[in-house]
mmCIF file of C-alpha atoms in Angstrom:
data_model
loop_
_atom_site.group_PDB
_atom_site.id
_atom_site.type_symbol
_atom_site.label_atom_id
_atom_site.label_comp_id
_atom_site.label_asym_id
_atom_site.label_seq_id
_atom_site.Cartn_x
_atom_site.Cartn_y
_atom_site.Cartn_z
ATOM 1 C CA UNK A 28 70.415 98.069 68.103
ATOM 2 C CA UNK A 29 73.661 98.828 66.226
ATOM 3 C CA UNK A 30 77.002 97.161 66.934
ATOM 4 C CA UNK A 31 80.337 98.552 65.582
ATOM 5 C CA UNK A 32 83.146 96.054 65.115
ATOM 6 C CA UNK A 33 86.648 97.129 66.221
ATOM 7 C CA UNK A 34 85.918 100.859 66.107
ATOM 8 C CA UNK A 35 85.790 100.834 62.312
ATOM 9 C CA UNK A 36 82.882 102.971 61.148
ATOM 10 C CA UNK A 37 82.738 101.028 57.870
ATOM 11 C CA UNK A 38 82.250 97.673 59.679
ATOM 12 C CA UNK A 39 78.814 98.025 61.158
ATOM 13 C CA UNK A 40 76.337 95.212 61.877
ATOM 14 C CA UNK A 41 72.735 96.063 62.542
ATOM 15 C CA UNK A 42 70.515 93.645 64.444
ATOM 16 C CA UNK A 43 66.829 94.408 64.266
ATOM 17 C CA UNK A 44 65.017 92.810 67.203
ATOM 18 C CA UNK A 45 61.673 93.398 65.525
ATOM 19 C CA UNK A 46 62.240 91.010 62.599
ATOM 20 C CA UNK A 47 60.241 87.721 62.497
ATOM 21 C CA UNK A 48 63.424 85.661 62.927
ATOM 22 C CA UNK A 49 64.511 87.685 65.964
ATOM 23 C CA UNK A 50 61.083 87.354 67.527
ATOM 24 C CA UNK A 51 61.082 83.604 66.894
ATOM 25 C CA UNK A 52 64.516 83.192 68.493
ATOM 26 C CA UNK A 53 63.454 85.243 71.504
ATOM 27 C CA UNK A 54 60.315 83.125 71.892
ATOM 28 C CA UNK A 55 62.279 79.860 71.685
ATOM 29 C CA UNK A 56 64.681 81.169 74.341
ATOM 30 C CA UNK A 57 61.779 82.137 76.590
ATOM 31 C CA UNK A 58 60.162 78.694 76.209
ATOM 32 C CA UNK A 59 63.436 76.906 76.928
ATOM 33 C CA UNK A 60 64.018 78.962 80.073
ATOM 34 C CA UNK A 61 60.456 78.356 81.283
ATOM 35 C CA UNK A 62 60.876 74.593 80.905
ATOM 36 C CA UNK A 63 64.273 74.613 82.614
ATOM 37 C CA UNK A 64 62.910 76.439 85.645
ATOM 38 C CA UNK A 65 59.949 74.102 86.223
ATOM 39 C CA UNK A 66 59.993 71.040 88.478
ATOM 40 C CA UNK A 67 57.313 68.670 87.201
ATOM 41 C CA UNK A 68 55.194 66.680 89.686
ATOM 42 C CA UNK A 69 55.466 62.890 89.634
ATOM 43 C CA UNK A 70 52.208 60.908 89.793
ATOM 44 C CA UNK A 71 51.609 58.927 93.001
ATOM 45 C CA UNK A 72 50.490 55.917 90.940
ATOM 46 C CA UNK A 73 51.583 54.662 87.543
ATOM 47 C CA UNK A 74 49.695 56.350 84.710
ATOM 48 C CA UNK A 75 49.160 53.977 81.780
ATOM 49 C CA UNK A 76 48.412 55.593 78.410
ATOM 50 C CA UNK A 77 47.365 53.921 75.193
ATOM 51 C CA UNK A 78 48.312 56.109 72.232
ATOM 52 C CA UNK A 79 45.738 55.308 69.567
ATOM 53 C CA UNK A 80 44.184 56.460 66.316
ATOM 54 C CA UNK A 81 43.183 54.036 63.576
ATOM 55 C CA UNK A 82 44.236 56.585 60.959
ATOM 56 C CA UNK A 83 47.821 56.096 59.861
ATOM 57 C CA UNK A 84 50.350 58.905 59.610
ATOM 58 C CA UNK A 85 48.986 61.069 62.424
ATOM 59 C CA UNK A 86 52.082 60.854 64.627
ATOM 60 C CA UNK A 87 51.210 58.047 67.056
ATOM 61 C CA UNK A 88 54.682 56.544 67.332
ATOM 62 C CA UNK A 89 56.390 59.942 67.161
ATOM 63 C CA UNK A 90 54.160 61.172 69.975
ATOM 64 C CA UNK A 91 54.696 58.029 72.050
ATOM 65 C CA UNK A 92 58.495 58.079 71.972
ATOM 66 C CA UNK A 93 58.912 61.836 72.327
ATOM 67 C CA UNK A 94 56.502 62.233 75.240
ATOM 68 C CA UNK A 95 58.154 59.254 76.935
ATOM 69 C CA UNK A 96 61.623 60.710 76.356
ATOM 70 C CA UNK A 97 60.508 64.166 77.489
ATOM 71 C CA UNK A 98 59.130 62.816 80.767
ATOM 72 C CA UNK A 99 62.187 60.605 81.350
ATOM 73 C CA UNK A 100 64.399 63.643 80.766
ATOM 74 C CA UNK A 101 62.639 65.470 83.599
ATOM 75 C CA UNK A 102 63.140 62.651 86.108
ATOM 76 C CA UNK A 103 60.165 60.342 85.597
ATOM 77 C CA UNK A 104 60.614 56.593 85.201
ATOM 78 C CA UNK A 105 58.946 55.658 81.917
ATOM 79 C CA UNK A 106 58.126 52.439 80.049
ATOM 80 C CA UNK A 107 57.173 52.275 76.359
ATOM 81 C CA UNK A 108 55.393 49.152 75.104
ATOM 82 C CA UNK A 109 55.728 48.826 71.332
ATOM 83 C CA UNK A 110 52.588 47.035 70.154
ATOM 84 C CA UNK A 111 52.992 47.888 66.463
ATOM 85 C CA UNK A 112 54.470 45.084 64.292
ATOM 86 C CA UNK A 113 56.471 47.700 62.374
ATOM 87 C CA UNK A 114 58.550 48.260 65.536
ATOM 88 C CA UNK A 115 59.104 51.954 64.856
ATOM 89 C CA UNK A 116 58.980 52.912 68.532
ATOM 90 C CA UNK A 117 61.669 50.324 69.258
ATOM 91 C CA UNK A 118 63.819 51.810 66.479
ATOM 92 C CA UNK A 119 63.352 55.378 67.709
ATOM 93 C CA UNK A 120 64.326 54.399 71.250
ATOM 94 C CA UNK A 121 67.440 52.592 70.068
ATOM 95 C CA UNK A 122 66.550 49.120 71.394
ATOM 96 C CA UNK A 123 67.174 45.776 69.708
ATOM 97 C CA UNK A 124 64.167 44.335 67.855
ATOM 98 C CA UNK A 125 65.464 41.932 65.223
ATOM 99 C CA UNK A 126 63.220 38.951 64.536
ATOM 100 C CA UNK A 127 65.018 36.671 67.022
ATOM 101 C CA UNK A 128 64.700 39.200 69.874
ATOM 102 C CA UNK A 129 62.399 38.204 72.732
ATOM 103 C CA UNK A 130 59.620 40.746 72.440
ATOM 104 C CA UNK A 131 56.099 41.817 73.357
ATOM 105 C CA UNK A 132 54.894 39.014 71.058
ATOM 106 C CA UNK A 133 56.336 36.469 73.491
ATOM 107 C CA UNK A 134 54.679 38.292 76.379
ATOM 108 C CA UNK A 135 51.137 38.209 75.002
ATOM 109 C CA UNK A 136 51.284 34.887 73.098
ATOM 110 C CA UNK A 137 53.753 32.730 75.061
ATOM 111 C CA UNK A 138 53.303 34.192 78.584
ATOM 112 C CA UNK A 139 56.927 35.331 78.751
ATOM 113 C CA UNK A 140 57.393 37.532 81.848
ATOM 114 C CA UNK A 141 57.618 41.186 80.816
ATOM 115 C CA UNK A 142 60.592 41.627 83.150
ATOM 116 C CA UNK A 143 62.592 39.305 80.855
ATOM 117 C CA UNK A 144 61.735 41.336 77.765
ATOM 118 C CA UNK A 145 62.166 44.952 78.903
ATOM 119 C CA UNK A 146 65.224 46.739 77.529
ATOM 120 C CA UNK A 147 66.781 49.951 78.753
ATOM 121 C CA UNK A 148 66.828 52.684 76.129
ATOM 122 C CA UNK A 149 70.174 54.440 75.604
ATOM 123 C CA UNK A 150 68.222 57.727 75.386
ATOM 124 C CA UNK A 151 67.853 58.342 79.143
ATOM 125 C CA UNK A 152 68.607 56.434 82.347
ATOM 126 C CA UNK A 153 64.945 56.076 83.319
ATOM 127 C CA UNK A 154 63.519 55.185 79.904
ATOM 128 C CA UNK A 155 62.679 51.560 79.097
ATOM 129 C CA UNK A 156 61.064 49.743 76.189
ATOM 130 C CA UNK A 157 59.283 46.449 75.530
ATOM 131 C CA UNK A 158 60.232 45.959 71.863
ATOM 132 C CA UNK A 159 58.113 44.676 68.987
ATOM 133 C CA UNK A 160 59.322 42.279 66.285
ATOM 134 C CA UNK A 161 57.843 41.210 62.964
ATOM 135 C CA UNK A 162 56.320 38.166 64.709
ATOM 136 C CA UNK A 163 53.710 40.519 66.131
ATOM 137 C CA UNK A 164 52.144 40.707 62.655
ATOM 138 C CA UNK A 165 50.627 37.251 63.201
ATOM 139 C CA UNK A 166 49.526 37.871 66.767
ATOM 140 C CA UNK A 167 46.043 39.085 65.776
ATOM 141 C CA UNK A 168 45.221 35.616 64.406
ATOM 142 C CA UNK A 169 46.942 33.702 67.219
ATOM 143 C CA UNK A 170 45.133 35.706 69.907
ATOM 144 C CA UNK A 171 41.710 34.579 68.643
ATOM 145 C CA UNK A 172 42.029 31.092 70.144
ATOM 146 C CA UNK A 173 43.710 32.072 73.428
ATOM 147 C CA UNK A 174 42.016 32.218 76.824
ATOM 148 C CA UNK A 175 41.303 35.784 78.065
ATOM 149 C CA UNK A 176 42.610 37.103 74.769
ATOM 150 C CA UNK A 177 41.694 40.736 75.526
ATOM 151 C CA UNK A 178 43.342 40.708 78.967
ATOM 152 C CA UNK A 179 46.759 39.272 78.210
ATOM 153 C CA UNK A 180 48.732 42.509 78.030
ATOM 154 C CA UNK A 181 47.068 43.914 81.157
ATOM 155 C CA UNK A 182 47.850 40.774 83.162
ATOM 156 C CA UNK A 183 51.498 40.832 82.078
ATOM 157 C CA UNK A 184 51.857 44.567 82.716
ATOM 158 C CA UNK A 185 50.255 44.439 86.166
ATOM 159 C CA UNK A 186 52.546 41.568 87.157
ATOM 160 C CA UNK A 187 55.585 43.473 85.902
ATOM 161 C CA UNK A 188 54.692 46.763 87.605
ATOM 162 C CA UNK A 189 53.891 45.103 90.930
ATOM 163 C CA UNK A 190 57.243 43.292 90.899
ATOM 164 C CA UNK A 191 59.387 46.235 89.785
ATOM 165 C CA UNK A 192 61.976 47.391 92.329
ATOM 166 C CA UNK A 193 61.334 51.059 91.532
ATOM 167 C CA UNK A 194 57.977 52.548 90.604
ATOM 168 C CA UNK A 195 57.299 53.412 86.995
ATOM 169 C CA UNK A 196 55.551 56.757 86.750
ATOM 170 C CA UNK A 197 54.324 56.463 83.162
ATOM 171 C CA UNK A 198 53.622 53.670 80.685
ATOM 172 C CA UNK A 199 52.926 54.495 77.018
ATOM 173 C CA UNK A 200 51.545 51.789 74.721
ATOM 174 C CA UNK A 201 52.080 52.449 71.007
ATOM 175 C CA UNK A 202 49.267 50.865 68.965
ATOM 176 C CA UNK A 203 49.064 49.754 65.342
ATOM 177 C CA UNK A 204 46.800 51.843 63.051
ATOM 178 C CA UNK A 205 43.835 49.487 63.389
ATOM 179 C CA UNK A 206 41.164 48.463 65.874
ATOM 180 C CA UNK A 207 42.042 44.768 66.143
ATOM 181 C CA UNK A 208 42.882 42.549 69.112
ATOM 182 C CA UNK A 209 46.276 44.151 69.701
ATOM 183 C CA UNK A 210 44.678 47.572 70.117
ATOM 184 C CA UNK A 211 41.941 46.083 72.293
ATOM 185 C CA UNK A 212 44.656 44.599 74.526
ATOM 186 C CA UNK A 213 46.193 48.067 74.773
ATOM 187 C CA UNK A 214 42.856 49.649 75.729
ATOM 188 C CA UNK A 215 42.216 47.014 78.379
ATOM 189 C CA UNK A 216 45.701 47.493 79.872
ATOM 190 C CA UNK A 217 45.437 51.299 80.168
ATOM 191 C CA UNK A 218 43.524 53.843 82.231
ATOM 192 C CA UNK A 219 43.999 56.721 79.805
ATOM 193 C CA UNK A 220 43.778 57.102 76.041
ATOM 194 C CA UNK A 221 45.909 59.704 74.267
ATOM 195 C CA UNK A 222 44.741 60.488 70.723
ATOM 196 C CA UNK A 223 47.083 62.335 68.337
ATOM 197 C CA UNK A 224 45.109 64.269 65.706
ATOM 198 C CA UNK A 225 46.748 65.599 62.560
ATOM 199 C CA UNK A 226 46.034 69.255 61.745
ATOM 200 C CA UNK A 227 44.981 68.459 58.200
ATOM 201 C CA UNK A 228 41.877 67.787 56.119
ATOM 202 C CA UNK A 229 39.760 64.847 57.360
ATOM 203 C CA UNK A 230 41.393 65.143 60.781
ATOM 204 C CA UNK A 231 38.190 64.111 62.562
ATOM 205 C CA UNK A 232 37.311 61.389 60.047
ATOM 206 C CA UNK A 233 36.953 58.044 61.784
ATOM 207 C CA UNK A 234 37.289 59.596 65.226
ATOM 208 C CA UNK A 235 33.671 58.823 66.128
ATOM 209 C CA UNK A 236 34.306 55.133 65.362
ATOM 210 C CA UNK A 237 37.386 55.182 67.602
ATOM 211 C CA UNK A 238 35.446 56.855 70.439
ATOM 212 C CA UNK A 239 32.606 54.344 70.073
ATOM 213 C CA UNK A 240 35.097 51.480 70.361
ATOM 214 C CA UNK A 241 36.647 53.046 73.445
ATOM 215 C CA UNK A 242 33.178 53.342 75.019
ATOM 216 C CA UNK A 243 32.520 49.656 74.298
ATOM 217 C CA UNK A 244 35.831 48.694 75.944
ATOM 218 C CA UNK A 245 34.975 50.890 78.926
ATOM 219 C CA UNK A 246 31.514 49.356 79.262
ATOM 220 C CA UNK A 247 32.473 45.691 78.893
ATOM 221 C CA UNK A 248 36.173 45.213 79.639
ATOM 222 C CA UNK A 249 37.778 48.198 81.389
ATOM 223 C CA UNK A 250 35.572 50.622 83.346
ATOM 224 C CA UNK A 251 38.644 52.703 84.320
ATOM 225 C CA UNK A 252 39.356 53.710 80.708
ATOM 226 C CA UNK A 253 38.844 57.310 79.566
ATOM 227 C CA UNK A 254 40.041 59.608 76.801
ATOM 228 C CA UNK A 255 42.127 61.971 78.904
ATOM 229 C CA UNK A 256 44.361 63.642 76.314
ATOM 230 C CA UNK A 257 44.190 64.815 72.713
ATOM 231 C CA UNK A 258 47.325 66.196 71.093
ATOM 232 C CA UNK A 259 47.270 68.191 67.854
ATOM 233 C CA UNK A 260 50.193 67.238 65.613
ATOM 234 C CA UNK A 261 51.773 68.324 62.302
ATOM 235 C CA UNK A 262 50.571 71.893 62.781
ATOM 236 C CA UNK A 263 51.494 74.513 60.170
ATOM 237 C CA UNK A 264 50.565 77.970 61.430
ATOM 238 C CA UNK A 265 50.856 79.429 57.918
ATOM 239 C CA UNK A 266 47.726 77.653 56.658
ATOM 240 C CA UNK A 267 44.123 78.571 57.374
ATOM 241 C CA UNK A 268 43.223 74.876 57.253
ATOM 242 C CA UNK A 269 45.494 73.969 60.173
ATOM 243 C CA UNK A 270 44.091 76.796 62.274
ATOM 244 C CA UNK A 271 40.529 75.731 61.423
ATOM 245 C CA UNK A 272 41.263 72.116 62.411
ATOM 246 C CA UNK A 273 42.717 73.285 65.726
ATOM 247 C CA UNK A 274 39.572 75.307 66.431
ATOM 248 C CA UNK A 275 37.243 72.451 65.404
ATOM 249 C CA UNK A 276 38.999 69.924 67.656
ATOM 250 C CA UNK A 277 39.048 72.348 70.598
ATOM 251 C CA UNK A 278 35.319 72.992 70.102
ATOM 252 C CA UNK A 279 34.562 69.259 70.137
ATOM 253 C CA UNK A 280 36.901 68.322 73.023
ATOM 254 C CA UNK A 281 37.487 71.427 75.158
ATOM 255 C CA UNK A 282 38.775 69.541 78.222
ATOM 256 C CA UNK A 283 40.904 66.866 76.591
ATOM 257 C CA UNK A 284 42.907 68.917 74.056
ATOM 258 C CA UNK A 285 46.316 70.066 75.254
ATOM 259 C CA UNK A 286 47.167 73.744 74.844
ATOM 260 C CA UNK A 287 50.438 72.693 73.224
ATOM 261 C CA UNK A 288 50.405 71.857 69.515
ATOM 262 C CA UNK A 289 53.185 69.970 67.743
ATOM 263 C CA UNK A 290 54.489 71.741 64.633
ATOM 264 C CA UNK A 291 55.591 70.154 61.394
ATOM 265 C CA UNK A 292 59.328 69.759 61.875
ATOM 266 C CA UNK A 293 62.201 68.354 59.855
ATOM 267 C CA UNK A 294 64.043 67.558 63.105
ATOM 268 C CA UNK A 295 61.137 65.436 64.380
ATOM 269 C CA UNK A 296 61.158 63.475 61.113
ATOM 270 C CA UNK A 297 64.949 63.045 61.065
ATOM 271 C CA UNK A 298 65.427 61.811 64.630
ATOM 272 C CA UNK A 299 64.198 58.175 64.231
ATOM 273 C CA UNK A 300 66.680 57.529 61.409
ATOM 274 C CA UNK A 301 69.419 58.075 64.021
ATOM 275 C CA UNK A 302 67.708 55.757 66.523
ATOM 276 C CA UNK A 303 66.774 58.710 68.698
ATOM 277 C CA UNK A 304 63.837 60.755 69.885
ATOM 278 C CA UNK A 305 63.883 64.414 68.882
ATOM 279 C CA UNK A 306 64.366 65.202 72.597
ATOM 280 C CA UNK A 307 67.904 63.817 72.503
ATOM 281 C CA UNK A 308 68.549 64.445 68.798
ATOM 282 C CA UNK A 309 68.010 68.214 68.965
ATOM 283 C CA UNK A 310 66.724 69.357 72.357
ATOM 284 C CA UNK A 311 66.621 73.027 71.377
ATOM 285 C CA UNK A 312 64.555 72.650 68.192
ATOM 286 C CA UNK A 313 60.951 73.949 68.131
ATOM 287 C CA UNK A 314 59.623 70.400 67.715
ATOM 288 C CA UNK A 315 61.537 69.163 70.743
ATOM 289 C CA UNK A 316 60.400 72.131 72.832
ATOM 290 C CA UNK A 317 56.784 71.450 71.851
ATOM 291 C CA UNK A 318 56.975 67.823 72.994
ATOM 292 C CA UNK A 319 58.650 68.904 76.241
ATOM 293 C CA UNK A 320 55.829 71.404 76.788
ATOM 294 C CA UNK A 321 53.175 68.782 76.000
ATOM 295 C CA UNK A 322 54.793 66.363 78.474
ATOM 296 C CA UNK A 323 54.887 69.083 81.122
ATOM 297 C CA UNK A 324 51.213 69.796 80.520
ATOM 298 C CA UNK A 325 50.327 66.113 80.924
ATOM 299 C CA UNK A 326 52.316 65.970 84.168
ATOM 300 C CA UNK A 327 50.676 69.118 85.557
ATOM 301 C CA UNK A 328 47.168 67.996 84.655
ATOM 302 C CA UNK A 329 47.540 64.680 86.445
ATOM 303 C CA UNK A 330 45.354 61.624 85.977
ATOM 304 C CA UNK A 331 41.586 62.108 85.516
ATOM 305 C CA UNK A 332 39.545 61.935 88.691
#
C-alpha cells in the first residue's frame, strides 16, 4: 500500500503490510480485540490457587499479581495472599507492607482476623491483598510449636471468605521459593496448584520433588488439592531451547498446561518498580496481553471436576 502526502509526488510513504513488524502489530491488534469482545464466566464458588515452584526466578510473584490483576480487570473479585517474606507481591499491587504493618504474619502466628489485614489494591476496584512483611521470615520457626500448624492459613481464609459481604471469585497465594511450613500452609488452604515453569534449561529440574510433596499434602492434609494449571513463562520464540522446553512440558502435562505462554518482556519486568502490575502499567504490551489471555483461559476452563 502506498500513501502520497499532500499530492506531492516526491513525498511518498510506503507501508508494507508483509513486514515482520506489520504482522506483529496486526496480531497484537487482533488479540486485543478478541479479549475486548469476550465476557468471561465467573466461578460459582471461590477458586483458591497456590502459585508454587521451589525454584526461584521462574515468575511466581509476577504470575500471581498479573493473573489476579487481569481477572479483576474483567470483573472478578480477587484476593492475593502474599506469603513470601520478600513481600514482592505486596509491592507490585501497591499496598503498604512496612515492618509495622499488620500482615499475613499476624494472621497465621497471632490469630489476627484476615478481615483486619486485607488491603484494597489501587490497581482495580475488585483487587485486594493480604500483605507480607519481613516478620514472615521467622514464621517458619514459630509455626513449629503451634497447634494445627499446617492448617492455620486455611482456617483464617475460610473464616474470612464466609464472612465477606461479597463473594470473592479467586484467591491467589504467592509462595516463597521453598517447601517449608509456609508453603505447606498454602497447599492446605488451596484447592488448585498453579505452577509457573520457566522456558529455559533445567526447567523441569526439581518438579518431580514438588509434585511428590503435593501428592503427600493431598493424601494426608488436603484431599481436594490438585495441580490444575501449568503456565510457561519467560518464553523467547527465537531460541530452539525455549521451543523444546515448551514441547517437553506439554508432553509431560498435556491437560494442565495452558495454551498461552508468557514471553520475556521488558514491560513485565519494569512494572513492579512502579508499584503496578503490567496489566495497569502497559495494558497493550505483548506481556500484558499474554497474561490477560492466560487469565481468560483459566476462567474458561473452570475448576477441576
